[in-house]
Coordinates of C-alpha atoms and ligand atoms in Angstrom, one line a residue:
M596 CA 0.1 0.1 -0.3
R597 CA 1.5 3.3 -0.9
A598 CA 1.3 6.8 0.9
A599 CA -0.1 9.6 -1.4
G600 CA 1.9 12.5 -2.1
R601 CA 0.3 16.0 -2.5
P602 CA -0.7 16.6 -6.4
A603 CA 0.8 19.8 -7.4
A604 CA -1.8 22.6 -7.0
P605 CA -3.6 23.4 -10.5
S606 CA -2.8 26.9 -10.2
A607 CA -1.2 29.5 -8.2
G608 CA -4.4 30.7 -6.8
R609 CA -5.4 29.2 -3.6
G610 CA -9.0 29.3 -4.5
L611 CA -8.4 26.8 -7.0
I612 CA -6.6 24.6 -5.0
P613 CA -8.7 21.7 -4.5
I614 CA -9.8 20.9 -0.9
R615 CA -7.6 18.1 -0.2
T616 CA -9.5 15.6 2.1
L617 CA -7.8 12.5 4.6
R618 CA -10.8 9.9 4.8
F619 CA -10.1 8.2 8.1
L620 CA -11.9 4.5 7.6
L621 CA -12.0 2.5 10.9
G622 CA -11.5 -1.1 10.6
D623 CA -15.4 -2.1 11.3
Q624 CA -16.2 0.3 8.2
L625 CA -15.2 -1.7 5.3
T626 CA -17.6 -0.9 2.8
R627 CA -17.2 1.2 -0.1
R628 CA -20.7 2.7 0.5
I629 CA -19.7 4.1 4.1
A630 CA -20.6 7.5 4.7
T631 CA -16.6 8.4 4.4
L632 CA -16.3 7.8 1.3
T633 CA -19.4 8.3 -0.7
D634 CA -18.0 11.8 -2.0
L635 CA -14.3 10.8 -2.5
D636 CA -12.3 12.3 -5.0
P637 CA -9.4 9.5 -6.1
D638 CA -7.5 12.4 -7.7
H639 CA -6.9 14.1 -4.1
D640 CA -8.1 12.5 -1.0
V641 CA -6.2 10.2 0.8
V642 CA -7.9 7.0 3.0
L643 CA -6.2 6.3 6.2
M644 CA -6.2 2.8 7.4
V645 CA -4.4 1.9 10.8
E646 CA -3.8 -1.3 12.5
V647 CA -3.1 0.1 16.3
R648 CA -2.4 -1.8 19.5
A649 CA -4.8 0.3 21.7
E650 CA -7.6 -0.9 19.5
A651 CA -6.5 -4.4 19.9
T652 CA -6.0 -4.4 23.4
Y653 CA -8.3 -2.3 25.0
V654 CA -10.0 -5.9 26.3
R655 CA -7.8 -8.9 24.8
H656 CA -9.9 -9.6 22.2
H657 CA -10.3 -13.3 21.0
K658 CA -7.2 -13.7 18.5
Q659 CA -9.5 -14.7 15.6
K660 CA -11.3 -11.5 15.9
I661 CA -8.5 -9.2 15.7
A662 CA -6.8 -11.6 12.7
F663 CA -10.3 -11.2 10.9
L664 CA -10.2 -7.5 11.2
F665 CA -6.9 -6.8 10.4
S666 CA -7.2 -9.2 7.3
A667 CA -10.4 -7.7 6.3
M668 CA -8.9 -4.4 6.5
R669 CA -5.8 -5.4 4.2
H670 CA -7.7 -7.0 1.8
F671 CA -10.0 -3.8 1.6
A672 CA -7.0 -1.5 1.1
A673 CA -6.1 -3.6 -1.6
E674 CA -9.5 -3.1 -3.1
L675 CA -9.4 0.4 -3.1
E676 CA -6.2 0.8 -4.2
A677 CA -7.3 -1.2 -7.5
E678 CA -9.8 1.3 -8.0
G679 CA -7.1 3.8 -8.0
I680 CA -7.6 5.4 -4.4
A681 CA -4.6 6.5 -2.4
V682 CA -4.5 4.2 0.7
D683 CA -2.1 5.2 3.3
Y684 CA -2.2 1.9 5.4
V685 CA -0.2 1.8 8.6
R686 CA 0.7 -1.9 9.6
L687 CA 0.7 -2.9 13.5
D688 CA 4.6 -3.2 13.0
A689 CA 4.9 -0.3 10.6
P690 CA 8.2 2.0 12.2
G691 CA 6.8 4.7 14.2
N692 CA 3.3 3.4 14.9
T693 CA 2.3 5.3 18.1
G694 CA -0.4 2.4 18.6
S695 CA -3.4 4.4 18.7
F696 CA -6.0 6.2 16.6
T697 CA -5.6 9.7 17.9
G698 CA -1.8 9.2 17.5
E699 CA -2.0 7.8 13.8
L700 CA -4.3 10.2 12.5
A701 CA -2.0 13.2 14.1
R702 CA 0.8 11.7 12.2
A703 CA -1.1 11.2 9.0
V704 CA -2.5 15.3 9.0
A705 CA 1.1 16.2 8.9
R706 CA 2.5 13.5 6.3
H707 CA -0.2 14.5 3.8
A708 CA -0.7 18.4 4.7
V709 CA -4.6 18.0 4.3
D710 CA -7.5 20.3 4.5
R711 CA -9.7 18.3 6.5
V712 CA -10.4 15.1 8.0
V713 CA -13.8 13.1 7.3
V714 CA -14.8 10.2 9.5
T715 CA -18.0 8.4 10.0
E716 CA -19.6 7.8 13.4
P717 CA -17.7 4.7 15.5
G718 CA -19.1 1.5 16.9
E719 CA -18.3 2.3 20.6
W720 CA -18.9 5.6 23.2
R721 CA -15.1 5.1 23.6
V722 CA -13.8 5.9 20.4
W723 CA -17.0 8.6 20.0
E724 CA -15.3 10.5 22.7
M725 CA -12.0 10.3 20.9
M726 CA -13.4 11.7 18.0
Q727 CA -14.6 14.7 20.1
G728 CA -11.3 15.2 21.0
W729 CA -9.9 15.2 17.1
R730 CA -12.4 18.0 16.7
A731 CA -10.9 20.0 19.2
D732 CA -7.5 19.4 19.0
L733 CA -6.2 17.8 15.7
G734 CA -5.9 21.1 13.7
P735 CA -7.9 20.4 10.5
P736 CA -11.6 20.4 10.5
V737 CA -12.9 17.2 11.4
E738 CA -16.5 15.9 10.0
I739 CA -17.9 13.1 11.6
R740 CA -20.6 11.5 9.7
D741 CA -23.8 9.6 10.5
D742 CA -23.0 5.5 9.9
N743 CA -25.3 5.0 7.0
R744 CA -25.2 1.1 7.2
F745 CA -28.3 1.0 9.7
L746 CA -31.3 1.0 8.6
C747 CA -32.8 3.2 11.8
P748 CA -30.7 6.2 12.3
R749 CA -29.5 7.1 15.5
A750 CA -31.6 10.2 15.7
D751 CA -35.1 8.3 15.1
F752 CA -34.3 5.9 17.4
A753 CA -33.7 8.6 19.9
A754 CA -36.7 10.1 19.2
W755 CA -38.6 6.9 19.2
A756 CA -37.3 5.9 22.5
G757 CA -37.9 9.8 24.2
D758 CA -37.5 9.2 28.1
R759 CA -39.8 6.1 28.1
R760 CA -38.2 3.8 30.9
S761 CA -38.7 0.2 29.0
L762 CA -38.3 0.0 25.4
R763 CA -39.6 -3.2 23.8
M764 CA -38.1 -4.7 20.7
E765 CA -41.5 -5.9 19.5
T766 CA -43.1 -2.3 18.8
F767 CA -39.7 -0.9 17.6
Y768 CA -39.7 -4.1 15.1
R769 CA -43.2 -3.6 13.9
G770 CA -42.3 0.1 13.4
M771 CA -39.3 -1.1 11.1
R772 CA -41.4 -3.4 9.0
R773 CA -43.6 -0.9 8.0
R774 CA -40.9 1.8 7.5
T775 CA -38.9 -0.7 4.9
G776 CA -41.8 -3.0 3.6
L777 CA -40.2 -6.2 4.6
L778 CA -42.6 -8.9 4.8
M779 CA -45.5 -6.5 4.6
E780 CA -48.6 -6.6 2.2
G781 CA -49.6 -3.1 2.4
S782 CA -50.2 -2.0 6.1
E783 CA -50.5 -5.7 7.0
P784 CA -47.8 -7.9 8.0
T785 CA -47.2 -10.7 5.6
G786 CA -48.9 -14.1 6.7
G787 CA -51.6 -11.9 8.9
R788 CA -48.8 -12.3 12.0
W789 CA -45.6 -10.1 13.2
N790 CA -44.1 -12.6 15.0
F791 CA -43.5 -16.6 14.2
D792 CA -41.6 -16.8 17.4
P793 CA -43.4 -19.7 18.6
E794 CA -42.8 -22.0 15.4
N795 CA -38.9 -21.3 16.1
R796 CA -38.1 -23.2 19.1
K797 CA -38.0 -26.8 18.5
G798 CA -35.3 -29.0 19.7
L799 CA -33.1 -31.2 17.2
P800 CA -34.5 -34.6 16.6
K801 CA -32.3 -37.5 17.3
G802 CA -29.8 -38.4 14.5
H803 CA -30.8 -35.0 12.6
V804 CA -28.2 -34.5 10.3
V805 CA -26.7 -30.8 10.2
P806 CA -25.6 -29.7 6.8
E807 CA -21.5 -28.8 6.3
R808 CA -21.2 -24.9 6.6
V809 CA -18.9 -23.2 3.9
G810 CA -15.5 -22.0 5.4
F811 CA -12.9 -19.9 4.2
P812 CA -9.2 -21.5 5.1
P813 CA -6.8 -18.7 5.4
D814 CA -5.4 -17.2 2.2
A815 CA -1.7 -15.6 2.1
V816 CA -3.0 -12.5 4.0
T817 CA -4.9 -14.1 6.4
V818 CA -1.8 -16.3 6.9
E819 CA 0.7 -13.4 7.6
V820 CA -1.6 -11.6 9.4
I821 CA -2.6 -14.6 12.2
A822 CA 1.4 -14.9 12.4
L823 CA 1.2 -11.3 13.3
V824 CA -1.3 -11.9 16.0
E825 CA 0.3 -15.1 17.4
H826 CA 3.3 -13.2 18.2
A827 CA 1.7 -9.6 19.3
F828 CA -1.1 -11.2 21.1
A829 CA 0.2 -14.2 22.3
D830 CA -1.7 -13.8 25.5
H831 CA -5.3 -13.2 24.1
F832 CA -8.2 -15.6 24.7
G833 CA -8.9 -18.1 21.7
E834 CA -7.2 -20.0 19.2
T835 CA -6.6 -19.5 15.5
D836 CA -6.3 -23.0 14.0
A837 CA -10.2 -23.1 12.8
F838 CA -10.0 -19.5 11.6
A839 CA -12.7 -19.8 8.6
W840 CA -14.1 -16.3 8.3
P841 CA -14.8 -14.5 5.2
V842 CA -12.3 -11.4 5.2
T843 CA -13.8 -9.9 1.5
R844 CA -16.9 -8.8 0.6
A845 CA -17.0 -11.5 -2.4
E846 CA -16.2 -14.4 0.3
A847 CA -19.0 -12.7 2.7
I848 CA -21.4 -13.0 -0.3
T849 CA -20.7 -16.5 -1.0
A850 CA -20.8 -17.5 2.7
F851 CA -24.5 -15.8 2.8
K852 CA -25.8 -17.3 -0.6
H853 CA -24.8 -20.7 1.1
F854 CA -26.9 -19.9 4.4
L855 CA -29.6 -18.7 2.3
A856 CA -29.5 -22.2 0.2
V857 CA -29.1 -24.7 3.3
G858 CA -29.5 -22.6 6.5
L859 CA -32.9 -20.5 5.8
P860 CA -35.2 -22.6 5.2
T861 CA -34.5 -24.5 8.4
F862 CA -33.3 -21.7 10.3
G863 CA -36.6 -20.8 11.9
D864 CA -37.2 -24.5 13.2
Y865 CA -34.1 -25.2 15.1
Q866 CA -32.9 -21.7 16.2
D867 CA -33.0 -22.1 19.7
A868 CA -31.5 -25.9 19.4
M869 CA -27.9 -26.7 20.8
R870 CA -26.0 -29.7 20.1
A871 CA -22.2 -30.6 21.4
D872 CA -20.9 -31.6 18.0
A873 CA -22.6 -28.8 15.7
P874 CA -21.8 -25.5 16.9
F875 CA -23.3 -23.6 14.1
L876 CA -26.2 -25.6 13.2
Y877 CA -28.4 -23.5 10.7
H878 CA -27.0 -20.1 11.8
A879 CA -26.2 -17.7 9.4
L880 CA -22.8 -17.2 10.6
I881 CA -22.8 -13.5 9.3
A882 CA -22.7 -11.5 12.3
P883 CA -18.4 -10.5 12.0
A884 CA -18.9 -9.9 8.5
L885 CA -22.0 -7.6 8.8
N886 CA -20.5 -5.6 11.8
A887 CA -17.2 -4.7 9.8
G888 CA -19.3 -3.8 6.7
L889 CA -18.5 -6.4 4.2
L890 CA -22.3 -7.3 3.7
T891 CA -25.4 -4.9 4.8
P892 CA -28.3 -5.3 6.9
E893 CA -30.7 -4.2 4.2
E894 CA -29.2 -6.4 1.5
V895 CA -29.7 -9.4 3.5
C896 CA -32.8 -9.0 4.8
R897 CA -34.1 -8.3 1.2
A898 CA -32.3 -11.5 0.0
A899 CA -34.1 -13.1 2.9
E900 CA -37.6 -11.9 1.8
R901 CA -37.0 -12.7 -2.1
A902 CA -36.2 -16.2 -0.8
Y903 CA -39.4 -16.5 0.8
R904 CA -41.4 -15.1 -2.3
A905 CA -39.7 -17.4 -4.3
G906 CA -40.9 -20.5 -2.2
A907 CA -37.5 -21.3 -1.3
A908 CA -37.7 -20.5 2.3
P909 CA -41.0 -20.7 4.6
L910 CA -42.5 -17.8 6.2
H911 CA -41.8 -18.8 10.1
C912 CA -37.8 -19.1 9.3
V913 CA -37.5 -15.9 7.2
E914 CA -39.3 -13.8 9.3
G915 CA -37.5 -15.0 12.1
F916 CA -34.4 -14.3 10.2
I917 CA -35.2 -10.9 9.7
R918 CA -36.5 -10.2 13.1
Q919 CA -33.0 -11.0 14.4
I920 CA -31.5 -8.3 12.1
L921 CA -34.2 -5.5 11.3
G922 CA -35.8 -5.8 14.8
W923 CA -32.8 -6.9 17.5
R924 CA -29.9 -5.3 15.5
E925 CA -31.2 -2.4 15.2
Y926 CA -32.8 -2.1 18.4
V927 CA -29.9 -2.7 20.4
R928 CA -27.8 -0.2 18.3
G929 CA -30.3 2.3 19.1
L930 CA -30.5 1.6 22.6
Y931 CA -26.9 1.7 23.1
W932 CA -26.6 5.4 21.7
A933 CA -29.7 6.6 23.1
R934 CA -28.8 5.4 26.6
M935 CA -25.0 5.7 27.0
P936 CA -23.0 6.4 28.7
D937 CA -25.1 5.9 31.9
Y938 CA -26.6 2.9 30.4
A939 CA -23.4 0.9 31.5
A940 CA -23.4 2.1 35.2
S941 CA -26.5 0.6 36.3
N942 CA -26.6 -2.8 38.4
A943 CA -30.7 -3.5 39.3
L944 CA -29.8 -6.9 40.7
A945 CA -26.9 -6.0 42.8
A946 CA -24.6 -8.5 41.3
T947 CA -20.8 -8.5 42.5
R948 CA -19.4 -11.7 42.4
D949 CA -16.4 -12.1 40.2
L950 CA -16.2 -13.9 37.2
P951 CA -15.3 -17.7 37.5
W952 CA -12.0 -18.7 36.0
F953 CA -13.7 -21.3 34.0
Y954 CA -15.1 -18.7 31.7
W955 CA -11.6 -18.4 30.4
S956 CA -10.2 -21.7 30.5
G957 CA -13.6 -23.9 30.1
E958 CA -12.7 -26.1 32.6
T959 CA -15.9 -27.1 34.7
A960 CA -17.8 -30.4 34.8
M961 CA -21.1 -28.3 33.8
N962 CA -21.2 -29.9 30.2
C963 CA -23.0 -27.0 28.9
L964 CA -20.9 -24.4 30.1
A965 CA -17.6 -26.7 28.9
Q966 CA -18.9 -27.2 25.4
C967 CA -20.1 -23.6 24.7
I968 CA -17.0 -21.8 26.3
G969 CA -14.7 -24.6 24.3
A970 CA -16.2 -24.0 21.0
T971 CA -16.1 -20.2 21.8
R972 CA -12.4 -20.6 22.2
T973 CA -12.0 -22.6 18.9
H974 CA -14.2 -20.7 16.8
A975 CA -14.6 -17.1 18.4
Y976 CA -18.3 -18.0 18.1
A977 CA -21.5 -19.1 19.7
H978 CA -25.0 -18.8 18.8
H979 CA -27.7 -16.6 20.3
I980 CA -29.2 -19.3 22.8
Q981 CA -25.5 -20.5 23.7
R982 CA -24.6 -17.0 24.7
L983 CA -28.1 -16.0 26.4
M984 CA -28.9 -19.4 27.9
V985 CA -26.0 -20.7 28.9
T986 CA -23.2 -18.5 29.8
G987 CA -25.7 -15.8 30.2
N988 CA -28.2 -17.4 31.9
F989 CA -25.5 -19.3 34.9
A990 CA -23.9 -15.5 35.1
L991 CA -27.3 -13.9 35.9
L992 CA -28.1 -17.1 38.1
A993 CA -24.6 -16.5 39.7
G994 CA -24.8 -12.8 40.5
I995 CA -21.7 -12.0 38.8
A996 CA -20.7 -8.5 38.1
P997 CA -21.9 -7.0 35.0
A998 CA -18.6 -5.2 33.9
Q999 CA -17.1 -8.8 34.2
V1000 CA -19.5 -10.4 32.0
E1001 CA -19.5 -7.8 29.6
E1002 CA -15.6 -7.8 29.2
W1003 CA -15.8 -11.4 28.8
Y1004 CA -18.6 -11.2 25.9
L1005 CA -16.5 -8.3 24.1
V1006 CA -13.4 -10.4 24.4
V1007 CA -14.7 -13.6 23.0
Y1008 CA -16.4 -13.3 20.1
A1009 CA -15.3 -12.1 16.5
D1010 CA -18.6 -10.2 16.0
A1011 CA -18.2 -8.3 19.5
Y1012 CA -18.5 -4.9 19.7
E1013 CA -19.8 -2.4 22.5
W1014 CA -22.8 -1.4 20.4
V1015 CA -24.2 -4.5 20.2
E1016 CA -22.6 -6.7 23.1
L1017 CA -23.7 -4.1 25.8
P1018 CA -27.2 -4.1 25.7
N1019 CA -27.2 -7.9 24.9
V1020 CA -25.4 -8.8 27.7
H1021 CA -26.4 -5.5 30.4
G1022 CA -30.0 -5.7 29.6
M1023 CA -31.1 -9.1 28.0
V1024 CA -28.5 -11.6 29.7
L1025 CA -28.1 -10.1 33.4
W1026 CA -30.9 -7.6 33.6
A1027 CA -28.7 -4.9 35.2
D1028 CA -30.6 -2.3 33.2
G1029 CA -33.5 -3.2 35.6
G1030 CA -36.1 -3.9 32.8
V1031 CA -34.8 -1.2 30.2
T1032 CA -34.8 -4.2 27.4
G1033 CA -36.4 -7.1 29.0
S1034 CA -39.9 -7.2 30.6
K1035 CA -38.4 -10.1 33.1
P1036 CA -34.8 -11.8 33.5
Y1037 CA -34.2 -15.1 31.2
A1038 CA -33.4 -16.9 34.3
A1039 CA -33.9 -21.0 33.2
S1040 CA -33.0 -24.1 35.3
G1041 CA -31.5 -27.0 33.9
A1042 CA -34.6 -28.4 32.1
Y1043 CA -34.6 -25.5 29.6
I1044 CA -31.2 -26.4 28.6
N1045 CA -31.8 -30.3 28.7
R1046 CA -35.0 -29.6 26.3
M1047 CA -32.9 -27.6 23.7
S1048 CA -29.6 -29.7 23.8
D1049 CA -27.8 -32.9 24.3
Y1050 CA -25.5 -31.4 26.7
C1051 CA -26.9 -33.0 29.9
R1052 CA -26.6 -36.5 28.5
G1053 CA -22.5 -36.2 28.8
C1054 CA -22.6 -34.0 32.3
A1055 CA -21.4 -35.2 35.1
Y1056 CA -24.2 -33.6 37.0
D1057 CA -27.8 -34.9 36.9
V1058 CA -30.4 -32.4 35.4
A1059 CA -33.3 -34.2 37.1
K1060 CA -31.9 -33.6 40.5
K1061 CA -33.2 -30.8 42.3
S1062 CA -30.8 -31.0 45.2
G1063 CA -27.8 -32.3 46.4
P1064 CA -23.9 -32.6 45.1
S1065 CA -24.8 -34.4 42.2
A1066 CA -27.7 -32.1 41.0
C1067 CA -27.6 -29.9 38.4
P1068 CA -26.4 -26.9 39.6
F1069 CA -28.6 -24.4 37.0
N1070 CA -31.6 -26.1 39.3
Y1071 CA -31.2 -24.8 42.8
L1072 CA -29.3 -21.7 41.2
Y1073 CA -32.6 -20.9 39.5
W1074 CA -34.8 -21.2 42.7
N1075 CA -32.1 -19.4 44.5
F1076 CA -32.2 -16.5 42.1
L1077 CA -35.8 -16.0 42.7
I1078 CA -35.4 -16.1 46.2
R1079 CA -32.7 -13.6 46.4
H1080 CA -34.5 -11.3 44.4
A1081 CA -38.1 -11.9 45.3
E1082 CA -38.4 -8.3 46.6
R1083 CA -37.8 -6.9 43.0
L1084 CA -39.6 -9.6 41.2
A1085 CA -42.0 -11.2 42.7
D1086 CA -44.7 -8.6 41.6
N1087 CA -43.6 -9.2 37.8
P1088 CA -46.9 -10.9 36.4
R1089 CA -44.3 -12.7 34.1
L1090 CA -43.0 -14.1 36.9
A1091 CA -46.0 -15.1 38.5
M1092 CA -46.1 -18.8 38.1
P1093 CA -42.6 -19.4 39.3
Y1094 CA -43.5 -17.2 42.5
R1095 CA -46.6 -18.9 43.1
T1096 CA -44.9 -22.5 43.0
L1097 CA -41.9 -20.9 45.1
A1098 CA -44.8 -19.9 47.6
R1099 CA -46.1 -23.7 47.9
M1100 CA -42.5 -25.0 48.5
D1101 CA -42.0 -27.1 51.3
P1102 CA -39.5 -25.4 53.9
T1103 CA -37.1 -28.3 54.2
K1104 CA -36.8 -28.0 50.2
R1105 CA -36.4 -24.4 50.5
A1106 CA -33.7 -24.5 52.9
A1107 CA -31.9 -27.2 51.1
I1108 CA -31.6 -25.0 47.7
L1109 CA -30.0 -22.1 50.0
D1110 CA -27.7 -24.5 51.1
D1111 CA -27.0 -26.3 47.9
A1112 CA -26.5 -22.6 46.3
A1113 CA -24.4 -21.4 48.9
R1114 CA -22.1 -24.4 48.9
F1115 CA -21.8 -24.3 45.3
L1116 CA -21.1 -20.6 44.8
D1117 CA -18.8 -20.4 47.6
G1118 CA -16.5 -23.0 45.9
L1119 CA -16.6 -21.2 42.7
D1120 CA -13.0 -19.8 41.7
A1121 CA -12.7 -16.8 40.8
A1122 CA -10.3 -15.4 37.9
P1123 CA -7.3 -14.1 38.9
S1124 CA -8.4 -10.6 37.2
A1125 CA -11.2 -9.8 35.1
A1126 CA -9.1 -10.2 31.8
P1127 CA -7.8 -12.9 30.8
A1128 CA -4.2 -11.5 31.4
D1129 CA -2.6 -14.9 32.3
Q1130 CA -5.2 -17.4 31.4
G1131 CA -3.2 -18.7 28.1
S1132 CA -0.4 -19.8 30.2
L1133 CA -2.6 -21.2 33.0
A1134 CA -5.0 -22.8 30.4
L1135 CA -1.9 -24.6 28.8
A1136 CA -0.4 -25.5 32.2
A1137 CA -1.2 -28.8 33.8
P1138 CA -4.8 -29.2 34.3
R1139 CA -5.8 -28.4 37.9
S1140 CA -9.1 -30.4 37.7
D1141 CA -9.5 -33.8 36.3
P1142 CA -8.7 -33.9 32.8
A1143 CA -11.5 -35.9 32.2
R1144 CA -13.5 -33.1 33.5
R1145 CA -11.8 -30.7 30.7
P1146 CA -14.0 -29.3 27.6
A1147 CA -14.2 -31.4 24.3
R1148 CA -13.1 -29.7 21.3
D1149 CA -15.4 -30.1 18.4
T1150 CA -12.4 -30.8 15.9
A1151 CA -15.1 -32.6 13.6
T1152 CA -17.0 -29.8 13.1
T1153 CA -14.0 -27.4 12.8
A1154 CA -12.8 -29.8 9.8
S1155 CA -16.5 -29.8 8.2
R1156 CA -16.6 -26.1 8.1
R1157 CA -13.3 -25.9 6.7
K1158 CA -13.9 -28.3 3.9
G1159 CA -16.3 -26.0 2.2
Ligands
FAD509 C1 -25.4 -12.1 25.3 C2 -25.4 -11.8 24.0 C3 -24.3 -11.4 23.6 C4 -24.0 -10.9 22.2 N1 -22.9 -10.2 21.7 C5 -23.0 -10.0 20.0 C6 -22.2 -9.3 20.0 O1 -21.2 -9.0 20.4 N2 -21.9 -8.6 18.4 C7 -23.1 -9.6 17.7 O2 -23.1 -9.2 16.3 N3 -24.2 -10.0 18.3 C8 -24.4 -10.3 19.8 N4 -25.3 -11.0 20.0 C9 -26.3 -11.3 19.1 C10 -26.2 -13.0 18.7 O3 -25.5 -13.9 19.7 C11 -25.0 -12.6 17.5 O4 -25.1 -11.6 16.7 C12 -25.2 -14.5 16.6 O5 -25.1 -15.2 17.5 C13 -24.1 -14.1 15.4 O6 -24.1 -15.4 14.8 P1 -24.8 -15.4 13.3 O7 -24.4 -14.5 12.4 O8 -24.6 -16.9 12.8 O9 -26.5 -15.2 13.7 P2 -27.6 -15.8 13.5 O10 -28.4 -16.3 14.8 O11 -27.7 -16.3 12.1 O12 -28.7 -14.6 13.2 C14 -28.5 -13.7 12.3 C15 -28.2 -12.1 12.6 O13 -29.1 -11.6 13.3 C16 -28.4 -10.7 14.2 N5 -28.8 -11.2 15.5 C17 -29.2 -12.0 16.1 N6 -29.6 -11.6 17.4 C18 -29.0 -10.6 17.4 C19 -29.2 -9.5 18.5 N7 -29.6 -10.2 20.0 N8 -28.7 -8.6 18.6 C20 -28.0 -8.1 17.9 N9 -28.3 -8.6 16.7 C21 -28.6 -9.8 16.4 C22 -26.9 -10.8 13.8 O14 -26.2 -9.6 13.1 C23 -26.8 -12.0 13.1 O15 -25.6 -12.2 12.6 C24 -25.3 -11.0 21.8 C25 -26.6 -11.9 21.9 C26 -26.5 -12.3 23.2 C27 -27.4 -13.0 23.9
SF4_510 S1 -26.9 -31.2 34.1 FE1 -27.0 -29.1 34.2 S2 -24.9 -28.5 34.1 FE2 -25.0 -30.2 33.3 S3 -25.3 -29.9 31.2 FE3 -27.0 -30.2 32.1 S4 -27.9 -27.9 32.6 FE4 -25.8 -28.0 32.3

């Protein structure tokens, strides 16, 4: 990649010298249609892209996430250059790299003597604040443009949200269906219903064969980047051996078309199902590409709708898929910007426990957690229900401090950015916002996990047992959670049934639940720190627990995804 020099002024008169613009493209803004580039003048402008240490380490992101982004950035820069656009690309190991956005932007401004800087608003409050500093201190004017990749602009969401205390996704989603016309027949929803969620909760039948998924074995650019990441971020969470993410728009389109053909027609049915040997099931695997700009939410929703209209996928699957993107994804993004920075500070259930060590190591006798965390280490991926009802549910029931849980979720997934991670974890999983997002906490006992997965069959605990050392911990932790938070939750109409059961519960049984929960929670080992600072080396050290308790790795599935 080359650094462009300033072109000769076309005339001695200052008024005729074209404005020279530095277009600063962040690593998750990799689309030619991003606001930063819409009015790009290839004869005069320079696009700046930087790999900086501070962004890779403000939390210790999964190695696959860093490799995915650096590789996608390098590919995108090459595509811009092929168009004749000057790209000033600063690699992580470039001499003089200051390691921060602010430092690299200042160096580039000095290098190119630009008249102004154009950038698109970022995905995180932290960087938004940084951008305000650029406006004040950088020198040339800095124009911050709205992120045009979302279907609901920040201002529109803020107007809808107003100062309402609770914001329901379903109401927002219906508004977005009307606004976009997606799955609409005039003013009515296609099929006469807005939501086919009840049809989207099936468990996988025994012996069900899950299709292979297309994967993208690392090309030369990705191989180089993986080596860089393994060296520069050796102590970060996760493994890179199974890297198979699409790193260009062309690859992302191939992956999405494959999903349309083999995933979408069954997506809805098994959306909530989990199986130990099949971490991807029928999920789209598009979040890293969507969040980095390689795909747009509008094009994937329109393509899914076309599949329905062409008879290639049933309505409940297509509606289920569109709801995730047009509904949930737009909703959490709007919520994040409408309620930050105060949103992250709430802790409605006063949860303070340290994050247990097994969240990093995967070493736990609870098979559901070991499987989900093991797959997360291998693939930087877990699907929605694994995030919500396994790792999330445990964190909720055990009362783990929101900031520590949020950091974990921001670290471990290839698709993690605060705008989408925080509302999902803080609001949906932990109910730390006191009901802004969800009308009730998503607390569940082992019975739910058993119904939706095959994890319990391979577990050291007994899901059918309610108390005692061999009982499934989710069982007594669930009732312990309801008992502990009765003052706050007992009046919630959506929790009326379990609280009625609790009211009728034999006092000895209730006491046993409290004892079991106290014994179990007291025995949880906390991580040495919330960040996985030393976990790489500790995880590689002789296991502290019986090797039989270590998580199984789904190598079979890894291999099959890479085959594609
Ligand atoms: C605790 C928790 C944390 C999460 N953190 C993230 C995160 O950091 N980044 C992220 O992109 N998604 C996050 N999600 C949402 C969801 O789990 C992932 O988007 C999804 O698992 C990605 O895999 P997929 O592309 O196969 O998705 P699919 O299941 O195939 O869904 C299709 C798309 O819908 C969107 N989507 C689905 N559910 C949500 C949701 N709840 N919020 C926002 N978008 C949604 C995603 O863009 C996803 O790619 C989180 C969910 C939970 C419960
Ligand atoms: S028995 Fe309990 S801990 Fe074990 S896999 Fe099932 S739900 Fe998880």
